């Protein structure tokens, strides 16, 4: 059963009534999963991280397509997500990264979910539940190797693993850690975390291990271990800061032009008059704003450039602040027959990468993908090529 949002499947607006449309290419996600799998060393399983509604692409729809492609293991953040996913994939291995919530062990067990145990209290509760039912259920254990977020510090992990009363009642099936600086390949913390993870788990060669997120896949085979769990790269995002992005885009957002207007030189544009027209301009006002996930920080001012859209081969810059429901685009150089009322402008997709927009908004492409609004008409299909033919 697909995960529901504020519009039920029967009440989501038709495309004709929506300000924008969001196209999701499930085959492109599958292509990215195959690309990531091919980067892994022999013997490493390629799982999929599908938390946050599969980075905005639809949890169950995306996971089902990946399962068809051969993916067998999935990581989510919350037990709610895991329960939705279990309805769609009854036989998949599902890990819950946020761990075991108090008093919920029976729910995890009934749905065959594997908590990633992040603390001693979680381990104690899972162990007690398994002991009471005399069932050594599977769970992962998270080791904090330098992120200082979730997980056991290496010395505590060693104590826990030496305590048969704690770990003897359940089956530790996976050791997990998370790279803090993987997107920066030369960052010294990557090697420190790798060495710490190896040292902490060396006594348990029989238990599978997972360190590589999307960035870890591209850091090389030393980081791959037994299971890689890519996220952002599946959805076309850029895992490493330097270099080009080998992944194909998977989403396309287009917004409807509400009005095309002429603006005289020296006129102020948008809230706060942040942008001044330096020449006579034509602006297209489009029906997408920060309520739809287009971050206000990506707007432009007289001091700073902003993001951009794409219209029939033309890069059209954002002019002024992004409002809740709309933004202005500079279509001065676009033929009037093209930039007209009702036409859709690409705001994210093959010609406008989320990683490019993220630069203007001083953020990362994760925020764009996971924050795409719910007012768009959502559809699944093929994105097509960039307008330069690639």
mmCIF file of C-alpha atoms in Angstrom:
data_model
loop_
_atom_site.group_PDB
_atom_site.id
_atom_site.type_symbol
_atom_site.label_atom_id
_atom_site.label_comp_id
_atom_site.label_asym_id
_atom_site.label_seq_id
_atom_site.Cartn_x
_atom_site.Cartn_y
_atom_site.Cartn_z
ATOM 1 C CA UNK A 1 0.000 0.000 0.000
ATOM 2 C CA UNK A 2 1.596 3.320 -1.035
ATOM 3 C CA UNK A 3 2.407 5.788 1.692
ATOM 4 C CA UNK A 4 -0.257 8.490 1.936
ATOM 5 C CA UNK A 5 0.334 12.203 2.130
ATOM 6 C CA UNK A 6 -2.001 15.093 2.854
ATOM 7 C CA UNK A 7 -3.807 14.405 -0.421
ATOM 8 C CA UNK A 8 -5.281 10.917 -0.619
ATOM 9 C CA UNK A 9 -4.846 9.064 -3.903
ATOM 10 C CA UNK A 10 -8.447 9.865 -4.809
ATOM 11 C CA UNK A 11 -8.250 13.593 -4.024
ATOM 12 C CA UNK A 12 -4.850 14.582 -5.406
ATOM 13 C CA UNK A 13 -5.370 17.395 -7.895
ATOM 14 C CA UNK A 14 -5.500 16.548 -11.561
ATOM 15 C CA UNK A 15 -2.683 17.996 -13.633
ATOM 16 C CA UNK A 16 -5.000 20.633 -15.074
ATOM 17 C CA UNK A 17 -5.735 21.920 -11.559
ATOM 18 C CA UNK A 18 -2.208 21.753 -10.146
ATOM 19 C CA UNK A 19 0.394 24.492 -10.178
ATOM 20 C CA UNK A 20 3.123 22.021 -11.042
ATOM 21 C CA UNK A 21 3.823 18.437 -11.908
ATOM 22 C CA UNK A 22 6.375 16.022 -10.489
ATOM 23 C CA UNK A 23 7.514 13.190 -12.737
ATOM 24 C CA UNK A 24 9.395 10.282 -11.143
ATOM 25 C CA UNK A 25 11.300 7.831 -13.326
ATOM 26 C CA UNK A 26 11.412 4.500 -11.488
ATOM 27 C CA UNK A 27 13.446 2.911 -14.258
ATOM 28 C CA UNK A 28 16.092 5.615 -13.766
ATOM 29 C CA UNK A 29 16.249 4.729 -10.065
ATOM 30 C CA UNK A 30 16.751 1.096 -11.059
ATOM 31 C CA UNK A 31 19.496 2.165 -13.481
ATOM 32 C CA UNK A 32 21.275 4.021 -10.677
ATOM 33 C CA UNK A 33 21.014 0.971 -8.426
ATOM 34 C CA UNK A 34 22.648 -1.171 -11.130
ATOM 35 C CA UNK A 35 25.408 1.432 -11.574
ATOM 36 C CA UNK A 36 26.101 1.427 -7.840
ATOM 37 C CA UNK A 37 26.089 -2.376 -7.747
ATOM 38 C CA UNK A 38 28.689 -2.452 -10.498
ATOM 39 C CA UNK A 39 30.960 -0.155 -8.468
ATOM 40 C CA UNK A 40 31.015 -2.556 -5.530
ATOM 41 C CA UNK A 41 33.623 -5.226 -5.046
ATOM 42 C CA UNK A 42 32.661 -8.835 -5.625
ATOM 43 C CA UNK A 43 30.634 -10.240 -2.773
ATOM 44 C CA UNK A 44 29.239 -6.925 -1.544
ATOM 45 C CA UNK A 45 25.469 -6.690 -1.579
ATOM 46 C CA UNK A 46 23.908 -3.452 -2.792
ATOM 47 C CA UNK A 47 21.003 -2.551 -0.526
ATOM 48 C CA UNK A 48 18.862 0.587 -0.815
ATOM 49 C CA UNK A 49 18.127 3.354 1.654
ATOM 50 C CA UNK A 50 14.506 4.362 1.103
ATOM 51 C CA UNK A 51 13.854 6.556 4.140
ATOM 52 C CA UNK A 52 12.031 9.906 3.887
ATOM 53 C CA UNK A 53 9.529 8.479 1.395
ATOM 54 C CA UNK A 54 12.445 7.211 -0.707
ATOM 55 C CA UNK A 55 13.907 10.723 -0.810
ATOM 56 C CA UNK A 56 10.585 12.065 -2.024
ATOM 57 C CA UNK A 57 10.096 9.571 -4.857
ATOM 58 C CA UNK A 58 7.545 7.316 -3.138
ATOM 59 C CA UNK A 59 8.552 4.684 -0.613
ATOM 60 C CA UNK A 60 6.565 1.708 -1.818
ATOM 61 C CA UNK A 61 6.658 2.497 -5.526
ATOM 62 C CA UNK A 62 10.436 2.908 -5.480
ATOM 63 C CA UNK A 63 11.139 -0.085 -3.272
ATOM 64 C CA UNK A 64 8.932 -2.325 -5.389
ATOM 65 C CA UNK A 65 10.789 -1.300 -8.560
ATOM 66 C CA UNK A 66 14.156 -1.884 -6.868
ATOM 67 C CA UNK A 67 12.973 -5.280 -5.689
ATOM 68 C CA UNK A 68 12.086 -6.156 -9.270
ATOM 69 C CA UNK A 69 15.626 -5.139 -10.216
ATOM 70 C CA UNK A 70 17.098 -7.506 -7.630
ATOM 71 C CA UNK A 71 17.454 -5.459 -4.445
ATOM 72 C CA UNK A 72 16.704 -7.568 -1.369
ATOM 73 C CA UNK A 73 17.693 -5.376 1.587
ATOM 74 C CA UNK A 74 16.232 -1.989 2.489
ATOM 75 C CA UNK A 75 17.025 0.617 5.138
ATOM 76 C CA UNK A 76 14.472 3.079 6.496
ATOM 77 C CA UNK A 77 14.655 5.572 9.345
ATOM 78 C CA UNK A 78 11.392 4.991 11.198
ATOM 79 C CA UNK A 79 9.319 1.952 12.149
ATOM 80 C CA UNK A 80 6.323 3.633 10.504
ATOM 81 C CA UNK A 81 8.186 3.556 7.205
ATOM 82 C CA UNK A 82 9.176 -0.055 7.781
ATOM 83 C CA UNK A 83 5.586 -1.137 8.360
ATOM 84 C CA UNK A 84 4.436 0.550 5.127
ATOM 85 C CA UNK A 85 7.278 -1.113 3.271
ATOM 86 C CA UNK A 86 6.537 -4.535 4.731
ATOM 87 C CA UNK A 87 3.031 -4.427 3.238
ATOM 88 C CA UNK A 88 4.566 -3.991 -0.203
ATOM 89 C CA UNK A 89 7.569 -6.327 0.178
ATOM 90 C CA UNK A 90 6.642 -9.237 2.462
ATOM 91 C CA UNK A 91 9.937 -11.067 1.914
ATOM 92 C CA UNK A 92 12.449 -8.211 1.973
ATOM 93 C CA UNK A 93 15.020 -7.659 4.720
ATOM 94 C CA UNK A 94 14.167 -4.329 6.346
ATOM 95 C CA UNK A 95 16.402 -2.450 8.799
ATOM 96 C CA UNK A 96 15.185 0.451 10.949
ATOM 97 C CA UNK A 97 18.054 2.912 11.317
ATOM 98 C CA UNK A 98 16.512 4.927 14.155
ATOM 99 C CA UNK A 99 16.609 1.839 16.317
ATOM 100 C CA UNK A 100 14.133 0.279 18.717
ATOM 101 C CA UNK A 101 11.510 2.631 20.087
ATOM 102 C CA UNK A 102 10.524 1.867 23.722
ATOM 103 C CA UNK A 103 7.780 -0.708 24.090
ATOM 104 C CA UNK A 104 7.641 -1.601 20.399
ATOM 105 C CA UNK A 105 9.676 -4.813 20.233
ATOM 106 C CA UNK A 106 6.574 -6.933 19.635
ATOM 107 C CA UNK A 107 5.596 -4.768 16.662
ATOM 108 C CA UNK A 108 9.058 -5.105 15.126
ATOM 109 C CA UNK A 109 8.973 -8.867 15.665
ATOM 110 C CA UNK A 110 5.479 -9.317 14.221
ATOM 111 C CA UNK A 111 6.487 -7.485 11.031
ATOM 112 C CA UNK A 112 9.918 -9.185 10.839
ATOM 113 C CA UNK A 113 11.752 -5.859 11.097
ATOM 114 C CA UNK A 114 15.369 -5.584 12.151
ATOM 115 C CA UNK A 115 16.182 -2.685 14.473
ATOM 116 C CA UNK A 116 19.602 -1.086 14.213
ATOM 117 C CA UNK A 117 20.353 -1.016 17.941
ATOM 118 C CA UNK A 118 22.018 2.286 18.776
ATOM 119 C CA UNK A 119 22.394 2.219 22.551
ATOM 120 C CA UNK A 120 22.683 -0.078 25.547
ATOM 121 C CA UNK A 121 19.036 0.489 26.611
ATOM 122 C CA UNK A 122 17.873 -0.577 23.152
ATOM 123 C CA UNK A 123 20.069 -3.661 23.282
ATOM 124 C CA UNK A 124 18.765 -4.518 26.756
ATOM 125 C CA UNK A 125 15.137 -4.185 25.653
ATOM 126 C CA UNK A 126 15.581 -6.253 22.472
ATOM 127 C CA UNK A 127 17.523 -8.880 24.381
ATOM 128 C CA UNK A 128 14.865 -9.101 27.092
ATOM 129 C CA UNK A 129 12.084 -9.461 24.524
ATOM 130 C CA UNK A 130 13.932 -12.225 22.685
ATOM 131 C CA UNK A 131 14.763 -14.006 25.934
ATOM 132 C CA UNK A 132 11.161 -13.884 27.126
ATOM 133 C CA UNK A 133 9.938 -15.420 23.874
ATOM 134 C CA UNK A 134 12.919 -17.745 23.529
ATOM 135 C CA UNK A 135 13.415 -16.448 19.990
ATOM 136 C CA UNK A 136 16.876 -15.195 18.927
ATOM 137 C CA UNK A 137 15.548 -12.511 16.572
ATOM 138 C CA UNK A 138 17.933 -10.633 14.299
ATOM 139 C CA UNK A 139 19.126 -7.077 14.891
ATOM 140 C CA UNK A 140 21.975 -4.871 13.745
ATOM 141 C CA UNK A 141 24.307 -3.029 16.113
ATOM 142 C CA UNK A 142 25.483 0.481 15.329
ATOM 143 C CA UNK A 143 29.065 1.487 16.194
ATOM 144 C CA UNK A 144 29.891 5.189 16.398
ATOM 145 C CA UNK A 145 33.277 5.535 14.688
ATOM 146 C CA UNK A 146 33.431 9.323 14.656
ATOM 147 C CA UNK A 147 30.036 10.750 13.696
ATOM 148 C CA UNK A 148 29.045 11.414 17.321
ATOM 149 C CA UNK A 149 25.412 10.846 16.552
ATOM 150 C CA UNK A 150 23.807 7.420 17.069
ATOM 151 C CA UNK A 151 25.637 4.239 18.010
ATOM 152 C CA UNK A 152 27.871 2.675 20.637
ATOM 153 C CA UNK A 153 31.366 3.981 21.155
ATOM 154 C CA UNK A 154 33.935 1.267 20.331
ATOM 155 C CA UNK A 155 34.805 0.531 23.978
ATOM 156 C CA UNK A 156 31.126 0.136 24.897
ATOM 157 C CA UNK A 157 30.569 -2.029 21.817
ATOM 158 C CA UNK A 158 33.365 -4.333 23.001
ATOM 159 C CA UNK A 159 31.785 -4.580 26.456
ATOM 160 C CA UNK A 160 28.384 -5.360 25.006
ATOM 161 C CA UNK A 161 29.720 -8.037 22.687
ATOM 162 C CA UNK A 162 31.582 -9.637 25.601
ATOM 163 C CA UNK A 163 28.374 -9.832 27.657
ATOM 164 C CA UNK A 164 26.669 -13.027 26.577
ATOM 165 C CA UNK A 165 23.609 -12.189 28.663
ATOM 166 C CA UNK A 166 23.006 -9.124 26.500
ATOM 167 C CA UNK A 167 23.860 -10.452 23.067
ATOM 168 C CA UNK A 168 23.261 -14.159 23.556
ATOM 169 C CA UNK A 169 19.485 -13.853 23.495
ATOM 170 C CA UNK A 170 19.292 -12.343 19.999
ATOM 171 C CA UNK A 171 21.183 -12.670 16.726
ATOM 172 C CA UNK A 172 23.527 -9.798 15.853
ATOM 173 C CA UNK A 173 23.197 -10.000 12.079
ATOM 174 C CA UNK A 174 24.969 -6.820 10.967
ATOM 175 C CA UNK A 175 27.439 -4.265 12.300
ATOM 176 C CA UNK A 176 26.810 -0.749 10.987
ATOM 177 C CA UNK A 177 28.628 2.566 11.069
ATOM 178 C CA UNK A 178 28.169 5.798 9.145
ATOM 179 C CA UNK A 179 30.677 8.050 7.383
ATOM 180 C CA UNK A 180 30.601 11.658 8.519
ATOM 181 C CA UNK A 181 32.714 13.155 5.707
ATOM 182 C CA UNK A 182 32.419 10.636 2.896
ATOM 183 C CA UNK A 183 31.449 13.297 0.349
ATOM 184 C CA UNK A 184 34.969 14.737 0.743
ATOM 185 C CA UNK A 185 37.224 11.867 -0.384
ATOM 186 C CA UNK A 186 40.448 13.307 1.028
ATOM 187 C CA UNK A 187 39.048 14.123 4.448
ATOM 188 C CA UNK A 188 41.218 12.407 7.107
ATOM 189 C CA UNK A 189 38.182 11.341 9.119
ATOM 190 C CA UNK A 190 37.266 8.813 6.419
ATOM 191 C CA UNK A 191 40.395 6.757 7.067
ATOM 192 C CA UNK A 192 40.029 7.168 10.830
ATOM 193 C CA UNK A 193 36.482 5.834 10.705
ATOM 194 C CA UNK A 194 37.486 2.963 8.445
ATOM 195 C CA UNK A 195 40.325 1.950 10.777
ATOM 196 C CA UNK A 196 38.103 2.268 13.849
ATOM 197 C CA UNK A 197 35.360 0.149 12.269
ATOM 198 C CA UNK A 198 37.821 -2.543 11.222
ATOM 199 C CA UNK A 199 39.418 -2.685 14.660
ATOM 200 C CA UNK A 200 36.101 -2.782 16.514
ATOM 201 C CA UNK A 201 34.679 -5.630 14.424
ATOM 202 C CA UNK A 202 37.849 -7.664 13.822
ATOM 203 C CA UNK A 203 36.927 -10.319 16.383
ATOM 204 C CA UNK A 204 33.676 -11.091 14.562
ATOM 205 C CA UNK A 205 34.558 -11.996 10.976
ATOM 206 C CA UNK A 206 31.433 -14.130 10.622
ATOM 207 C CA UNK A 207 29.029 -11.192 11.168
ATOM 208 C CA UNK A 208 28.323 -9.020 8.086
ATOM 209 C CA UNK A 209 29.335 -5.368 8.148
ATOM 210 C CA UNK A 210 28.132 -2.165 6.516
ATOM 211 C CA UNK A 211 29.955 1.172 6.344
ATOM 212 C CA UNK A 212 29.359 2.508 2.827
ATOM 213 C CA UNK A 213 26.599 4.973 2.090
ATOM 214 C CA UNK A 214 26.482 6.494 -1.413
ATOM 215 C CA UNK A 215 29.792 8.270 -0.901
ATOM 216 C CA UNK A 216 31.349 5.137 0.549
ATOM 217 C CA UNK A 217 30.536 3.227 -2.623
ATOM 218 C CA UNK A 218 32.787 5.625 -4.547
ATOM 219 C CA UNK A 219 35.559 5.755 -1.930
ATOM 220 C CA UNK A 220 36.726 2.329 -3.028
ATOM 221 C CA UNK A 221 36.570 -1.356 -2.067
ATOM 222 C CA UNK A 222 38.096 -0.869 1.396
ATOM 223 C CA UNK A 223 34.847 0.795 2.420
ATOM 224 C CA UNK A 224 32.468 -1.723 0.865
ATOM 225 C CA UNK A 225 32.512 -4.615 3.373
ATOM 226 C CA UNK A 226 29.463 -6.926 3.056
ATOM 227 C CA UNK A 227 26.539 -4.562 2.460
ATOM 228 C CA UNK A 228 26.483 -1.071 0.962
ATOM 229 C CA UNK A 229 23.424 1.055 1.655
ATOM 230 C CA UNK A 230 23.349 3.923 -0.878
ATOM 231 C CA UNK A 231 20.749 6.645 -0.599
ATOM 232 C CA UNK A 232 21.211 9.951 -2.417
ATOM 233 C CA UNK A 233 22.919 8.388 -5.450
ATOM 234 C CA UNK A 234 19.908 6.172 -6.104
ATOM 235 C CA UNK A 235 17.876 9.318 -6.632
ATOM 236 C CA UNK A 236 20.315 11.026 -8.974
ATOM 237 C CA UNK A 237 22.096 13.051 -6.300
ATOM 238 C CA UNK A 238 25.813 13.812 -6.236
ATOM 239 C CA UNK A 239 27.578 11.700 -3.594
ATOM 240 C CA UNK A 240 31.067 13.205 -3.847
ATOM 241 C CA UNK A 241 31.740 16.930 -3.791
ATOM 242 C CA UNK A 242 34.528 16.868 -6.434
ATOM 243 C CA UNK A 243 34.161 15.500 -9.940
ATOM 244 C CA UNK A 244 31.148 14.785 -12.096
ATOM 245 C CA UNK A 245 28.011 12.942 -11.092
ATOM 246 C CA UNK A 246 27.725 9.507 -12.753
ATOM 247 C CA UNK A 247 24.096 9.025 -11.737
ATOM 248 C CA UNK A 248 21.127 9.781 -13.979
ATOM 249 C CA UNK A 249 18.374 12.158 -12.811
ATOM 250 C CA UNK A 250 15.201 10.515 -11.557
ATOM 251 C CA UNK A 251 12.812 13.401 -10.907
ATOM 252 C CA UNK A 252 11.543 16.302 -12.956
ATOM 253 C CA UNK A 253 9.590 19.191 -11.496
ATOM 254 C CA UNK A 254 7.772 21.587 -13.783
ATOM 255 C CA UNK A 255 5.721 24.608 -12.739
ATOM 256 C CA UNK A 256 3.018 26.396 -14.668
ATOM 257 C CA UNK A 257 3.484 29.968 -15.882
ATOM 258 C CA UNK A 258 0.714 32.022 -14.279
ATOM 259 C CA UNK A 259 1.533 35.281 -16.006
ATOM 260 C CA UNK A 260 4.171 36.947 -18.178
ATOM 261 C CA UNK A 261 4.755 40.620 -17.399
ATOM 262 C CA UNK A 262 7.009 43.441 -18.480
ATOM 263 C CA UNK A 263 9.094 45.243 -15.872
ATOM 264 C CA UNK A 264 10.758 48.581 -16.503
ATOM 265 C CA UNK A 265 14.368 49.340 -15.677
ATOM 266 C CA UNK A 266 14.984 50.245 -12.013
ATOM 267 C CA UNK A 267 11.736 48.605 -10.836
ATOM 268 C CA UNK A 268 11.886 46.481 -7.657
ATOM 269 C CA UNK A 269 10.837 42.847 -7.972
ATOM 270 C CA UNK A 270 9.247 40.649 -5.322
ATOM 271 C CA UNK A 271 9.131 40.748 -1.542
ATOM 272 C CA UNK A 272 11.462 43.241 0.073
ATOM 273 C CA UNK A 273 12.425 44.664 -3.295
ATOM 274 C CA UNK A 274 15.485 42.436 -3.091
ATOM 275 C CA UNK A 275 16.093 42.553 -6.833
ATOM 276 C CA UNK A 276 16.152 45.634 -9.054
ATOM 277 C CA UNK A 277 15.667 45.391 -12.802
ATOM 278 C CA UNK A 278 18.870 46.629 -14.419
ATOM 279 C CA UNK A 279 17.175 46.776 -17.828
ATOM 280 C CA UNK A 280 13.680 46.313 -19.254
ATOM 281 C CA UNK A 281 12.741 42.692 -18.494
ATOM 282 C CA UNK A 282 10.041 40.132 -19.127
ATOM 283 C CA UNK A 283 9.232 37.959 -16.139
ATOM 284 C CA UNK A 284 7.350 34.679 -16.016
ATOM 285 C CA UNK A 285 5.567 34.196 -12.689
ATOM 286 C CA UNK A 286 5.368 30.445 -12.052
ATOM 287 C CA UNK A 287 3.274 28.474 -9.571
ATOM 288 C CA UNK A 288 5.944 27.008 -7.294
ATOM 289 C CA UNK A 289 7.466 28.361 -4.112
ATOM 290 C CA UNK A 290 8.955 27.392 -0.808
ATOM 291 C CA UNK A 291 5.736 25.615 0.185
ATOM 292 C CA UNK A 292 6.548 23.237 -2.673
ATOM 293 C CA UNK A 293 10.141 22.646 -1.594
ATOM 294 C CA UNK A 294 11.860 25.388 -3.594
ATOM 295 C CA UNK A 295 13.943 26.934 -0.894
ATOM 296 C CA UNK A 296 13.643 30.660 -0.253
ATOM 297 C CA UNK A 297 17.418 30.871 0.041
ATOM 298 C CA UNK A 298 17.764 30.157 -3.693
ATOM 299 C CA UNK A 299 16.177 33.455 -4.648
ATOM 300 C CA UNK A 300 18.262 36.306 -6.046
ATOM 301 C CA UNK A 301 19.015 39.855 -4.920
ATOM 302 C CA UNK A 302 21.015 42.809 -6.162
ATOM 303 C CA UNK A 303 23.994 41.357 -4.301
ATOM 304 C CA UNK A 304 23.674 37.644 -5.039
ATOM 305 C CA UNK A 305 22.573 35.512 -7.996
ATOM 306 C CA UNK A 306 19.876 32.905 -7.500
ATOM 307 C CA UNK A 307 18.904 29.577 -8.936
ATOM 308 C CA UNK A 308 17.394 29.009 -12.339
ATOM 309 C CA UNK A 309 14.837 27.098 -14.359
ATOM 310 C CA UNK A 310 14.865 25.766 -17.904
ATOM 311 C CA UNK A 311 12.473 26.609 -20.704
ATOM 312 C CA UNK A 312 12.838 25.259 -24.227
ATOM 313 C CA UNK A 313 16.622 25.382 -24.284
ATOM 314 C CA UNK A 314 16.903 28.605 -22.303
ATOM 315 C CA UNK A 315 18.316 28.960 -18.807
ATOM 316 C CA UNK A 316 15.893 31.294 -17.010
ATOM 317 C CA UNK A 317 17.261 32.785 -13.748
ATOM 318 C CA UNK A 318 15.154 33.235 -10.614
ATOM 319 C CA UNK A 319 14.525 36.955 -10.069
ATOM 320 C CA UNK A 320 13.986 38.233 -6.546
ATOM 321 C CA UNK A 321 12.818 36.299 -3.522
ATOM 322 C CA UNK A 322 11.000 32.998 -3.784
ATOM 323 C CA UNK A 323 7.513 33.339 -2.283
ATOM 324 C CA UNK A 324 5.390 30.668 -0.632
ATOM 325 C CA UNK A 325 3.466 29.825 -3.802
ATOM 326 C CA UNK A 326 5.374 31.377 -6.693
ATOM 327 C CA UNK A 327 8.609 32.731 -8.063
ATOM 328 C CA UNK A 328 9.657 35.010 -10.915
ATOM 329 C CA UNK A 329 11.893 33.869 -13.765
ATOM 330 C CA UNK A 330 13.699 36.044 -16.280
ATOM 331 C CA UNK A 331 12.348 35.103 -19.719
ATOM 332 C CA UNK A 332 13.549 38.267 -21.496
ATOM 333 C CA UNK A 333 15.534 36.194 -24.014
ATOM 334 C CA UNK A 334 12.861 33.522 -24.529
ATOM 335 C CA UNK A 335 10.513 33.927 -27.514
ATOM 336 C CA UNK A 336 7.066 35.160 -26.505
ATOM 337 C CA UNK A 337 5.536 32.216 -28.337
ATOM 338 C CA UNK A 338 7.338 29.935 -25.870
ATOM 339 C CA UNK A 339 7.119 31.854 -22.585
ATOM 340 C CA UNK A 340 3.387 32.258 -22.290
ATOM 341 C CA UNK A 341 0.496 31.663 -19.910
ATOM 342 C CA UNK A 342 -0.007 27.990 -18.988
ATOM 343 C CA UNK A 343 3.339 26.673 -20.250
ATOM 344 C CA UNK A 344 5.374 24.512 -17.862
ATOM 345 C CA UNK A 345 8.934 25.463 -16.891
ATOM 346 C CA UNK A 346 11.423 22.864 -15.674
ATOM 347 C CA UNK A 347 12.602 23.776 -12.163
ATOM 348 C CA UNK A 348 14.361 20.488 -11.386
ATOM 349 C CA UNK A 349 15.273 17.639 -13.676
ATOM 350 C CA UNK A 350 17.593 16.650 -16.506
ATOM 351 C CA UNK A 351 18.517 20.282 -17.215
ATOM 352 C CA UNK A 352 18.446 21.611 -13.641
ATOM 353 C CA UNK A 353 20.285 19.331 -11.209
ATOM 354 C CA UNK A 354 19.301 19.397 -7.565
ATOM 355 C CA UNK A 355 22.993 19.708 -6.689
ATOM 356 C CA UNK A 356 23.194 22.890 -8.801
ATOM 357 C CA UNK A 357 20.183 24.449 -7.096
ATOM 358 C CA UNK A 358 21.586 23.456 -3.729
ATOM 359 C CA UNK A 359 24.632 25.645 -4.304
ATOM 360 C CA UNK A 360 22.466 28.759 -4.559
ATOM 361 C CA UNK A 361 20.450 27.770 -1.504
ATOM 362 C CA UNK A 362 23.593 26.989 0.532
ATOM 363 C CA UNK A 363 22.381 23.467 1.206
ATOM 364 C CA UNK A 364 22.607 19.971 -0.286
ATOM 365 C CA UNK A 365 20.530 18.164 -2.869
ATOM 366 C CA UNK A 366 19.110 15.901 -0.133
ATOM 367 C CA UNK A 367 17.057 18.830 1.150
ATOM 368 C CA UNK A 368 15.600 19.547 -2.260
ATOM 369 C CA UNK A 369 14.663 15.953 -3.008
ATOM 370 C CA UNK A 370 13.153 15.122 0.373
ATOM 371 C CA UNK A 371 11.321 18.450 0.602
ATOM 372 C CA UNK A 372 9.491 18.437 -2.727
ATOM 373 C CA UNK A 373 5.955 19.598 -2.042
ATOM 374 C CA UNK A 374 2.744 17.647 -2.037
ATOM 375 C CA UNK A 375 0.719 20.054 -4.154
ATOM 376 C CA UNK A 376 2.256 18.949 -7.434
ATOM 377 C CA UNK A 377 0.479 16.516 -9.693
ATOM 378 C CA UNK A 378 2.590 13.400 -9.127
ATOM 379 C CA UNK A 379 3.086 10.897 -11.911
ATOM 380 C CA UNK A 380 5.479 8.072 -12.797
ATOM 381 C CA UNK A 381 7.065 7.993 -16.225
ATOM 382 C CA UNK A 382 10.167 8.658 -18.300
ATOM 383 C CA UNK A 383 12.032 11.944 -17.930
ATOM 384 C CA UNK A 384 13.630 12.051 -21.350
ATOM 385 C CA UNK A 385 17.000 13.509 -22.297
ATOM 386 C CA UNK A 386 18.682 16.751 -21.430
ATOM 387 C CA UNK A 387 18.112 19.331 -24.106
ATOM 388 C CA UNK A 388 21.778 19.072 -25.107
ATOM 389 C CA UNK A 389 20.998 15.468 -26.032
ATOM 390 C CA UNK A 390 22.636 13.664 -23.100
#
